[in-house]
CSV table of C-alpha atoms and ligand atoms in Angstrom, one decimal:
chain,number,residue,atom,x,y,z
H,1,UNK,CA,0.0,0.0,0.0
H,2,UNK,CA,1.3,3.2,-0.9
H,3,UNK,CA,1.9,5.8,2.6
H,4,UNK,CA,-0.7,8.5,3.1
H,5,UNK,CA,0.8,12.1,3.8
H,6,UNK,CA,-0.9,14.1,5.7
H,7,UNK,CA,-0.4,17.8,6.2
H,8,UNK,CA,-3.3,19.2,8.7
H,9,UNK,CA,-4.2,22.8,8.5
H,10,UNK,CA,-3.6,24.4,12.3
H,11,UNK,CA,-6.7,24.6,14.6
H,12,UNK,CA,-6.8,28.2,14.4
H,13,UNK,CA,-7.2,28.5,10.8
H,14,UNK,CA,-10.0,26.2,10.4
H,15,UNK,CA,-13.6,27.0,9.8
H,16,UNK,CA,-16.3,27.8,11.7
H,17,UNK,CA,-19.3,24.9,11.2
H,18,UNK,CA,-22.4,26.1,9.9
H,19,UNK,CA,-24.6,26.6,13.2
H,20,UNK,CA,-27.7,25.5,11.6
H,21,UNK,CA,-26.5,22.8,8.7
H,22,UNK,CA,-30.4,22.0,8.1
H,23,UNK,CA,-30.8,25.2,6.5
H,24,UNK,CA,-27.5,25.3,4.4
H,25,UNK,CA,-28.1,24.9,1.0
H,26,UNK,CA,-26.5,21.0,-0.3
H,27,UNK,CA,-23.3,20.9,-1.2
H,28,UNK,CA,-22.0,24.5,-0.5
H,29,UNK,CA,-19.9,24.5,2.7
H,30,UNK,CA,-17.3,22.4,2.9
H,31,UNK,CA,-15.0,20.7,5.4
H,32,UNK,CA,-11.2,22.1,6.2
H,33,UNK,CA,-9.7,18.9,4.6
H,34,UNK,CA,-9.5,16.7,1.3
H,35,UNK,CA,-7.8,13.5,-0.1
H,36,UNK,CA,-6.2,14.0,-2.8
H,37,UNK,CA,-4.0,11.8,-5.2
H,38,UNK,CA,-2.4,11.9,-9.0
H,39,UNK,CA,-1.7,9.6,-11.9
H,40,UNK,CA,1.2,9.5,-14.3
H,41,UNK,CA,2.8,7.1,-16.2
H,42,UNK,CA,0.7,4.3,-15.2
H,43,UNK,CA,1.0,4.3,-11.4
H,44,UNK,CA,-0.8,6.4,-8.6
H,45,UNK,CA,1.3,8.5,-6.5
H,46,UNK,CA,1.1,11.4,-3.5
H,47,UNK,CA,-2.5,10.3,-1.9
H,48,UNK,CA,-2.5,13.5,0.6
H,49,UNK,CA,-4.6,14.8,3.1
H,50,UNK,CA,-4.3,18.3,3.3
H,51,UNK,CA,-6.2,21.9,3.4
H,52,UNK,CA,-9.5,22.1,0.9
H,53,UNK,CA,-8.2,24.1,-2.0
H,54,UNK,CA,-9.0,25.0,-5.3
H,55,UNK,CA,-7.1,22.7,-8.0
H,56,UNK,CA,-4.4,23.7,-10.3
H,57,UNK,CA,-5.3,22.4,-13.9
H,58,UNK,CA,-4.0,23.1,-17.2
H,59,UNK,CA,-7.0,25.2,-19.3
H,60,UNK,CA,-6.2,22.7,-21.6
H,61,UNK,CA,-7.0,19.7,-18.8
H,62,UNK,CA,-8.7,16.9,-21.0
H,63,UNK,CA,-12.0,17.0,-18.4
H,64,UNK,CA,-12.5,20.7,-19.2
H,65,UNK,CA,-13.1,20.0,-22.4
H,66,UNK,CA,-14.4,16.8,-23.4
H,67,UNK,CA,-15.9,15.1,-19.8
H,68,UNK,CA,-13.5,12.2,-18.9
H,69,UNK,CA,-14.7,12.8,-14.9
H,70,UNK,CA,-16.7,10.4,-12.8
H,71,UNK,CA,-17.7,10.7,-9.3
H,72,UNK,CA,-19.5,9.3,-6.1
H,73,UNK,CA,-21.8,10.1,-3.6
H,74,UNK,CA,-22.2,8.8,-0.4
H,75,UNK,CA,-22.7,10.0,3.4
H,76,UNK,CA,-21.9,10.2,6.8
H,77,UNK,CA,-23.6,9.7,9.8
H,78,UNK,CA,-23.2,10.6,13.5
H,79,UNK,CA,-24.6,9.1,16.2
H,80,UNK,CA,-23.1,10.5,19.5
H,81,UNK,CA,-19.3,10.4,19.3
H,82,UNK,CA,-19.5,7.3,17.0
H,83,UNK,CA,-19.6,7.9,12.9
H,84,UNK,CA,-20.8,5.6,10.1
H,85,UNK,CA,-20.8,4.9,6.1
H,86,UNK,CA,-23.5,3.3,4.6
H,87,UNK,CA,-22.4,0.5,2.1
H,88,UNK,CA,-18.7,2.4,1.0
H,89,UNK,CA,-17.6,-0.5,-0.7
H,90,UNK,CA,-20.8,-0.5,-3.0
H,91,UNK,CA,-19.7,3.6,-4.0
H,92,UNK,CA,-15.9,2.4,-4.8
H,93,UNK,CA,-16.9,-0.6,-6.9
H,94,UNK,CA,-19.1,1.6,-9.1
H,95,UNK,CA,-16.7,4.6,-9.6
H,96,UNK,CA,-14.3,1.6,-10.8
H,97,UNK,CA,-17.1,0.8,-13.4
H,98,UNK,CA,-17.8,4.1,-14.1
H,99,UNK,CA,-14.0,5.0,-14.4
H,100,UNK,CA,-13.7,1.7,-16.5
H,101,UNK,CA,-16.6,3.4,-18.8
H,102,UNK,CA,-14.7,6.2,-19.4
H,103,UNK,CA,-11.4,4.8,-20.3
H,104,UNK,CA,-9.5,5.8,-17.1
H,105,UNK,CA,-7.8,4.1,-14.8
H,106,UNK,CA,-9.4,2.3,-11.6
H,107,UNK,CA,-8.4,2.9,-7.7
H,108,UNK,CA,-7.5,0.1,-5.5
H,109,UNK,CA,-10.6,-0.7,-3.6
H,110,UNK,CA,-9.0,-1.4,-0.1
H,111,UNK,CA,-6.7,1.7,-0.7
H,112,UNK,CA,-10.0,4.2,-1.3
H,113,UNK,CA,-11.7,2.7,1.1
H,114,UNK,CA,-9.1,3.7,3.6
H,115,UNK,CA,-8.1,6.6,2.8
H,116,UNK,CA,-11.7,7.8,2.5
H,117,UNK,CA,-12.2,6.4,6.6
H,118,UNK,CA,-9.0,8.4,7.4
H,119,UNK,CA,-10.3,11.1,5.9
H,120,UNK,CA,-13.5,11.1,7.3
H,121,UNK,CA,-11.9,10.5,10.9
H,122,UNK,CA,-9.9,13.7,10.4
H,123,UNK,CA,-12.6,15.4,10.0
H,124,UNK,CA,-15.6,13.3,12.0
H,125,UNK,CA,-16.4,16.8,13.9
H,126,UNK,CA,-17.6,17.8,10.8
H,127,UNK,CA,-20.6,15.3,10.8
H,128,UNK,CA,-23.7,17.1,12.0
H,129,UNK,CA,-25.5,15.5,14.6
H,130,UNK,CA,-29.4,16.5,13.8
H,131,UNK,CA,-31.6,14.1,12.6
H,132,UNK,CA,-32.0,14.8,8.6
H,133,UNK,CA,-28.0,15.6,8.5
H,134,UNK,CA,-24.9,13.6,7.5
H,135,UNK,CA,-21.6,15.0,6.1
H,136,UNK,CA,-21.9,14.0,2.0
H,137,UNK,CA,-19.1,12.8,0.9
H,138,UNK,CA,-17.8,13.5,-2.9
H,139,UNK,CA,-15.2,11.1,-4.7
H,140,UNK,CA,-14.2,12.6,-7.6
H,141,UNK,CA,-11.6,11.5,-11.1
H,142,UNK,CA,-11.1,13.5,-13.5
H,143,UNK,CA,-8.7,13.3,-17.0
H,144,UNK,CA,-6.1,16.6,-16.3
H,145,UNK,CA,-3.6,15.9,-19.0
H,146,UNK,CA,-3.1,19.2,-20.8
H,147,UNK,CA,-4.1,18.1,-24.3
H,148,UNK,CA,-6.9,19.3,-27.2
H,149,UNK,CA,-6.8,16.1,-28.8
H,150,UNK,CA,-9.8,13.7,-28.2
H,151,UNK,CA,-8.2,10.8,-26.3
H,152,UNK,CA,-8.7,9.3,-23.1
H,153,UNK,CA,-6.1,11.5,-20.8
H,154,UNK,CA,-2.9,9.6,-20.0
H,155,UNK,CA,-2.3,12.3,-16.2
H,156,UNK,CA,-5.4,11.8,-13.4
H,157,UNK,CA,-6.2,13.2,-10.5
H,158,UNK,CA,-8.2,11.6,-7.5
H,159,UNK,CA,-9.3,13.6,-4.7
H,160,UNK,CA,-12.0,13.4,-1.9
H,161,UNK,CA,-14.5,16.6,-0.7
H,162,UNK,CA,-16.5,16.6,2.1
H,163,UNK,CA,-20.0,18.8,2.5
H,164,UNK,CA,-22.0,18.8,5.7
H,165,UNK,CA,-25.9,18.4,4.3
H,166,UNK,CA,-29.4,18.5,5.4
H,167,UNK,CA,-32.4,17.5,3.3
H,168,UNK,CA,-31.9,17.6,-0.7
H,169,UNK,CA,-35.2,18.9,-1.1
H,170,UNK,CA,-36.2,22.1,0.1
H,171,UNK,CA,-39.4,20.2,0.7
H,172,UNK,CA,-37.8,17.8,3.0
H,173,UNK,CA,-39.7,14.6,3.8
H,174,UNK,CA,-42.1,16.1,1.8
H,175,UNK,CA,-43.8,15.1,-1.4
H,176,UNK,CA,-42.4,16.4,-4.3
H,177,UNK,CA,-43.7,17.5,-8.0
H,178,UNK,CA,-42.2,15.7,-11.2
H,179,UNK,CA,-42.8,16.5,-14.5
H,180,UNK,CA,-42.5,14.0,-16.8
H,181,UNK,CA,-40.0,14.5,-19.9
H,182,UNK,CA,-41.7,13.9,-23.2
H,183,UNK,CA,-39.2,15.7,-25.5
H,184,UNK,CA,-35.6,15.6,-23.8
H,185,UNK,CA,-33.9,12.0,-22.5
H,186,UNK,CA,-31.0,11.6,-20.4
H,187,UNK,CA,-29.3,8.2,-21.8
H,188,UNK,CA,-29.7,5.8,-24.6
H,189,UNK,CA,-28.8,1.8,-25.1
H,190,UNK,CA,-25.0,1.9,-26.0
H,191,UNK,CA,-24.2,5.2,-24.5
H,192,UNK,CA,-22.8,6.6,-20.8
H,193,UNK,CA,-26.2,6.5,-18.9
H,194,UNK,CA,-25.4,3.8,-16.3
H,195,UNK,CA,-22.0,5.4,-15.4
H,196,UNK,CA,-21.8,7.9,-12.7
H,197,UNK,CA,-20.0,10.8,-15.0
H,198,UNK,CA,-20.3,14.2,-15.6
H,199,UNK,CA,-21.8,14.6,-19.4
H,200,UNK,CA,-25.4,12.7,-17.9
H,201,UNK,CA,-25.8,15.5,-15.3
H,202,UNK,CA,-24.6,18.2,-18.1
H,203,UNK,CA,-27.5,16.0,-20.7
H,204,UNK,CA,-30.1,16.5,-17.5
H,205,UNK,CA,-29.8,20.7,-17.0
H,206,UNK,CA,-32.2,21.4,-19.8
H,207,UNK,CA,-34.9,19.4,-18.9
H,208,UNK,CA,-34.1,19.9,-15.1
H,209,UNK,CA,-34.5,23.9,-15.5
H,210,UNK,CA,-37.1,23.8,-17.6
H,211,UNK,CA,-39.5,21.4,-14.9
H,212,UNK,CA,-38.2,24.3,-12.5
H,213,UNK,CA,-39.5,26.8,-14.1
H,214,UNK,CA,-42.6,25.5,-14.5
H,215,UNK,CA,-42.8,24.9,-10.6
H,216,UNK,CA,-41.6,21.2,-10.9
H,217,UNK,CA,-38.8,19.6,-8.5
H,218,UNK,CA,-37.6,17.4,-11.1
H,219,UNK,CA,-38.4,15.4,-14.4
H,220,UNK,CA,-39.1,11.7,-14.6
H,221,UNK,CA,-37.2,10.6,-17.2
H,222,UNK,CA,-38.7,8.1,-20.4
H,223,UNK,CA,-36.4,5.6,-22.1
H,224,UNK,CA,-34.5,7.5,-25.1
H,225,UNK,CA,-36.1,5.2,-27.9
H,226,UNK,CA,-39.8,4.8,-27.6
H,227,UNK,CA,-40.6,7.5,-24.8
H,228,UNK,CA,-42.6,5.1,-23.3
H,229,UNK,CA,-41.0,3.0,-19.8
H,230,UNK,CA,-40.2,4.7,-17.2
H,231,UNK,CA,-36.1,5.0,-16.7
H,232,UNK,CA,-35.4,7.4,-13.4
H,233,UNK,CA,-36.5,10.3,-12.0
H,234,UNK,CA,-34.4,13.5,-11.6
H,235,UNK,CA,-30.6,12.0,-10.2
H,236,UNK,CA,-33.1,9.1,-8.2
H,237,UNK,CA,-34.0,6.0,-9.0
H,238,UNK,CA,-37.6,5.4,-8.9
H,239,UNK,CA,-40.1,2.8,-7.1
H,240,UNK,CA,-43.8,2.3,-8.2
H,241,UNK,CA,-46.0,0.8,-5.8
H,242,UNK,CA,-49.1,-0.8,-7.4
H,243,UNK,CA,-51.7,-2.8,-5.6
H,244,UNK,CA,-50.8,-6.4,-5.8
H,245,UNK,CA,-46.8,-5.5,-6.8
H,246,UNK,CA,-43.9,-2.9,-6.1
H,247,UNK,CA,-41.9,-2.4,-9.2
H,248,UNK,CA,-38.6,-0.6,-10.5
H,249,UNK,CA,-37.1,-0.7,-13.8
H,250,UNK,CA,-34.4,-3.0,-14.7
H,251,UNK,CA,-30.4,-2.1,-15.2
H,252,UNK,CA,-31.0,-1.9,-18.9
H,253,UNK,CA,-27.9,-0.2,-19.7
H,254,UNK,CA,-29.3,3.6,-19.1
H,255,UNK,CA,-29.7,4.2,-15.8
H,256,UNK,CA,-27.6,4.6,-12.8
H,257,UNK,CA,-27.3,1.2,-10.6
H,258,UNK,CA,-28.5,2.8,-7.2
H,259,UNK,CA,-26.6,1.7,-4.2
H,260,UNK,CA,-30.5,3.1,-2.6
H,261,UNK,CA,-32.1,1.2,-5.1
H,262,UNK,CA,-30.5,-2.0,-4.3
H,263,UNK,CA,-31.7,-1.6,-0.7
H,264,UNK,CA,-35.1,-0.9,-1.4
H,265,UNK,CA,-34.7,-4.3,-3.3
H,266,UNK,CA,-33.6,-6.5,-0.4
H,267,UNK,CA,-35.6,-4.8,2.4
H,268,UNK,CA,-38.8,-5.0,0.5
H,269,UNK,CA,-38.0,-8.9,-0.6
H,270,UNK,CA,-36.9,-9.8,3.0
H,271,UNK,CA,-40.8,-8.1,3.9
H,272,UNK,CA,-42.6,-10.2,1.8
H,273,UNK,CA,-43.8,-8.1,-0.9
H,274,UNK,CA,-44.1,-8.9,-4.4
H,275,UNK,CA,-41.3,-7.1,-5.9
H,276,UNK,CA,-40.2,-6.8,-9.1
H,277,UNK,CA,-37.5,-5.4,-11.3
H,278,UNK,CA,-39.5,-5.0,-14.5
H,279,UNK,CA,-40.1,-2.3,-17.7
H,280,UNK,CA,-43.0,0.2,-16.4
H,281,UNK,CA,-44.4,1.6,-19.3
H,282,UNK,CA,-45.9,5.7,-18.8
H,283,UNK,CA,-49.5,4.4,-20.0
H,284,UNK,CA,-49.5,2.0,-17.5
H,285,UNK,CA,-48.4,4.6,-14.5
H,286,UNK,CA,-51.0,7.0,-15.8
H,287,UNK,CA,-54.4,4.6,-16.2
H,288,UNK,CA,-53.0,2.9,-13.0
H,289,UNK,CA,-53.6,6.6,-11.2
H,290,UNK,CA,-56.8,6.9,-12.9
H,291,UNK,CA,-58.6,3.7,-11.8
H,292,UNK,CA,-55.9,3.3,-7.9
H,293,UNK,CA,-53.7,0.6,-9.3
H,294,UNK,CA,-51.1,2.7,-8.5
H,295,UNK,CA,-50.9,3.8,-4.9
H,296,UNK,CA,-47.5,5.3,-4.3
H,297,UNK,CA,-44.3,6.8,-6.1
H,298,UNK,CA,-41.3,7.3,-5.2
H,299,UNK,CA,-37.7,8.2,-6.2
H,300,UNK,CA,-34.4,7.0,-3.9
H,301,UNK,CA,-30.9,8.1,-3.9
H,302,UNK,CA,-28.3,9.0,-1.4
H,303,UNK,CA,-29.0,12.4,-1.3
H,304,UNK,CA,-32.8,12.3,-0.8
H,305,UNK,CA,-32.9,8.7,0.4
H,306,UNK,CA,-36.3,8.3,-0.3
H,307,UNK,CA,-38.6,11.4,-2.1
H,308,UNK,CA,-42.2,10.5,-2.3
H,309,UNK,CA,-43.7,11.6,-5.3
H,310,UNK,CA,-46.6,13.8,-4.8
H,311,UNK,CA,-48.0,14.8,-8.5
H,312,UNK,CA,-47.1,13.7,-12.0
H,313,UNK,CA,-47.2,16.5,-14.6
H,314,UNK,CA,-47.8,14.8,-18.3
H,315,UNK,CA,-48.1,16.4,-21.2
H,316,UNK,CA,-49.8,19.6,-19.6
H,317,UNK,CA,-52.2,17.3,-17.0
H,318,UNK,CA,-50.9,16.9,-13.4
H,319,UNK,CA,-52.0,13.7,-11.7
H,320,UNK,CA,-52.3,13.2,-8.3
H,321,UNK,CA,-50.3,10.1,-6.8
H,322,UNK,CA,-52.9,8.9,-4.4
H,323,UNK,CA,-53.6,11.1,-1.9
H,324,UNK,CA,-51.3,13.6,-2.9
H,325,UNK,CA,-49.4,13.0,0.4
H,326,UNK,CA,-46.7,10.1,1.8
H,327,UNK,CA,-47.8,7.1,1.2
H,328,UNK,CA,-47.6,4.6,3.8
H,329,UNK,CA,-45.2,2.1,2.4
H,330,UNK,CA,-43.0,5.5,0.9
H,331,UNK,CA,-42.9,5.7,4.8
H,332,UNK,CA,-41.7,2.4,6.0
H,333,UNK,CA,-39.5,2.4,3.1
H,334,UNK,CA,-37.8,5.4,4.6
H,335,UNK,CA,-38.0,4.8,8.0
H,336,UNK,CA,-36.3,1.8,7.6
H,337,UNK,CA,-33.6,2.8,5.9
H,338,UNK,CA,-32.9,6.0,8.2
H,339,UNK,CA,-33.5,3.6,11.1
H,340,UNK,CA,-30.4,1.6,9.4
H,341,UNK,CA,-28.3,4.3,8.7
H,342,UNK,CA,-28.5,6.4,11.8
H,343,UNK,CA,-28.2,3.2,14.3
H,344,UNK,CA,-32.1,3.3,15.8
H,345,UNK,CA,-33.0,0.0,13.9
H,346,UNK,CA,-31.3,-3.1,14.3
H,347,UNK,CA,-28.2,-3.4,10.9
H,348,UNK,CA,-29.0,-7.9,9.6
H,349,UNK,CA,-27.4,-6.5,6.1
H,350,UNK,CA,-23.7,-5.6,7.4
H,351,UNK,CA,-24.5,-2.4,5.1
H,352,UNK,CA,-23.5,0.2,7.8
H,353,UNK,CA,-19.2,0.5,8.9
H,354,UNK,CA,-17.3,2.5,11.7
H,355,UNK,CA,-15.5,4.7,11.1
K,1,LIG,N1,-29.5,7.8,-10.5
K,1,LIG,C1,-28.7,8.8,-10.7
K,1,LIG,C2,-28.5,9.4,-12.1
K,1,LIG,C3,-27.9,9.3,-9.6
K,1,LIG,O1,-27.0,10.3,-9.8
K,1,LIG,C4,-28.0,8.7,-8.4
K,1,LIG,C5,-27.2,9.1,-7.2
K,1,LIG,O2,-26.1,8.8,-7.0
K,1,LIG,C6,-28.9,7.6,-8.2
K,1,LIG,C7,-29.7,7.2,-9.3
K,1,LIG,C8,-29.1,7.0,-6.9
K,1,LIG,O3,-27.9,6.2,-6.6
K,1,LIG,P1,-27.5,5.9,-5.1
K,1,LIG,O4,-28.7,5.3,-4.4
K,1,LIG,O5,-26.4,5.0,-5.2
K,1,LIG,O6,-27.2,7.2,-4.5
K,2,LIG,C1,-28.2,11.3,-5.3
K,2,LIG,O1,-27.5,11.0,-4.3
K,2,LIG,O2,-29.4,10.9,-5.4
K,2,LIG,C2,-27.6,12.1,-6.3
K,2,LIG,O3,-27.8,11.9,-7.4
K,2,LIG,C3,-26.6,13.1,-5.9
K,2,LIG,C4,-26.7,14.3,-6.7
K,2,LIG,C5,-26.3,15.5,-5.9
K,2,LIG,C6,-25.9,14.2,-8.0
């Protein structure tokens, strides 16, 4: 294993923690520390702890320019002086995939592991202790070779960012509006869709601003060839709950394999329900909230967990998802999955590890 430097900023010049994190907007104040590491000439060298600071890149850096980035996202959580990850391992196998996607070059998966829990142990004060906060944590990879040519970058860099978060939603717990996406899609068969890099969330802007606009928290997105089965919803995957069934669509090559998602999968086989990884087409969502087939929707993700889905806009209707309110399996979904993460409920998966 290769040794980790580590260069700590002094106490007195660190920052001041936000004083209430559960009304700081996600992902803009962040810890006084990152990991950090390069590539060249084939090996990885200098994995670092040191201050947060802006990067030094070429303006000709290969990511700038053409996308050859992927990242992660996972969390935190405190609970009392002890701190936890949920499922780590599950992040650092699929950045390796999405790295492999991209033509770049993977990270030893005991090594990132590591030096992520070091990292987060440096700076465990950071994680907020309110219920509805974690720190987020951001693994990032991005092509920096200074070069115009369209090639995969032969120089990398690695680093490690850390963001003390409340809810993603300014709803909170809270159901949220989705408009469907009839005329812009976010991945096809043979493309990047089901790796975790930048050009999908840069594909996703258009669509996103535009369900914003029109008083939406997000689209649900329809499969790139037919517009027809449903695919995800927003940067979530998403969960329909019909009477006699709760379904999700299959890893068809578009869509993001959800580390959530894959929870929701075990927990709601290990209940008993009928569950079932299956195309969803939109017709079938929409006369299932016409004649109560379909009871509940929601999306799940790391950074929402789970987001019930309170109203589907299509093609200028809105529909109401039952009630219009949580739904009570959205519920148990979520509670059980908090319960897991923040140590109330008992852990039989193994997901959740010390720090
Ligand atoms: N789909 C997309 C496009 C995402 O960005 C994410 C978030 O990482 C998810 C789904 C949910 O994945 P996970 O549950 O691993 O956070
Ligand atoms: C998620 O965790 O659901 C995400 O997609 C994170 C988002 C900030 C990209």
């Amino acid at each position: 294993m290769m040794d980790l430097g580590i260069d700590l900023v002094p106490v007195e010049k660190r920052k001041s923690k936000p004083a209430d994190v559960l009304s700081v907007a996600f992902g803009t104040v962040f810890t006084d520390h990152m990991f950090s590491m390069n590539y060249s000439n084939g090996k990885w060298k200098n994995p670092m702890i040191g201050a947060f600071q802006s990067l030094s890149l070429s303006p000709a850096a290969l990511v700038l320019h053409y996308g050859q980035g992927v990242f992660e996202g996972l969390k935190a959580y405190r609970r009392g002086e002890r701190v936890f990850l949920f499922r780590p391992d599950k992040n650092i196998e699929r950045l390796n995939l999405s790295a492999e996607r991209m033509v770049m070059p993977t990270l030893d998966n005991d090594f990132a592991l590591q030096s992520l829990k070091k990292l987060i142990h440096i700076e465990r004060d950071w994680v907020p202790q309110v219920p509805g906060s974690s720190l987020y944590i951001r693994p990032t990879l991005i092509g920096v070779e200074p070069k115009l040519g369209v090639r995969p970058s032969t120089e990398y860099l690695y680093y490690v960012i850390l963001s003390p978060v409340g809810p993603y939603f300014k709803e909170g717990f809270n159901p949220v509006s989705i408009m469907i996406a009839d005329r812009h899609v976010r991945a096809a068969q043979g493309g990047i869709g089901t790796a975790k890099t930048m050009g999908n969330y840069a594909a996703g802007l258009l669509a996103g601003t535009e369900a914003n606009r029109a008083g939406y928290s997000q689209v649900l997105w329809l499969d790139a060839h037919e517009r027809k089965y449903l695919e995800e919803v927003g940067t979530m995957n998403i969960f329909v709950m019909f009477d006699d069934e709760i379904a999700t669509p299959p890893l068809g090559g578009t869509i993001l394999s959800g580390i959530t998602r894959d929870s929701v999968l075990q927990i709601a086989s290990d209940w008993g329900l009928n569950v079932k990884e299956r195309r969803i087409s939109i017709d079938e969502v929409m006369s299932g909230l016409k004649d109560g087939k379909v009871k509940e929707i929601f999306g799940c993700g790391t950074a929402a967990i789970i987001a019930p889905i309170g109203t589907l806009h299509y093609k200028d209707t809105p529909y109401t998802v039952g009630a219009g309110g949580i739904g009570p399996t959205t519920q148990k979904f979520y509670d059980e999955i908090v319960g897991i993460q923040s140590g109330e409920r008992e852990d039989p998966y193994g997901w959740v590890i010390e720090v």
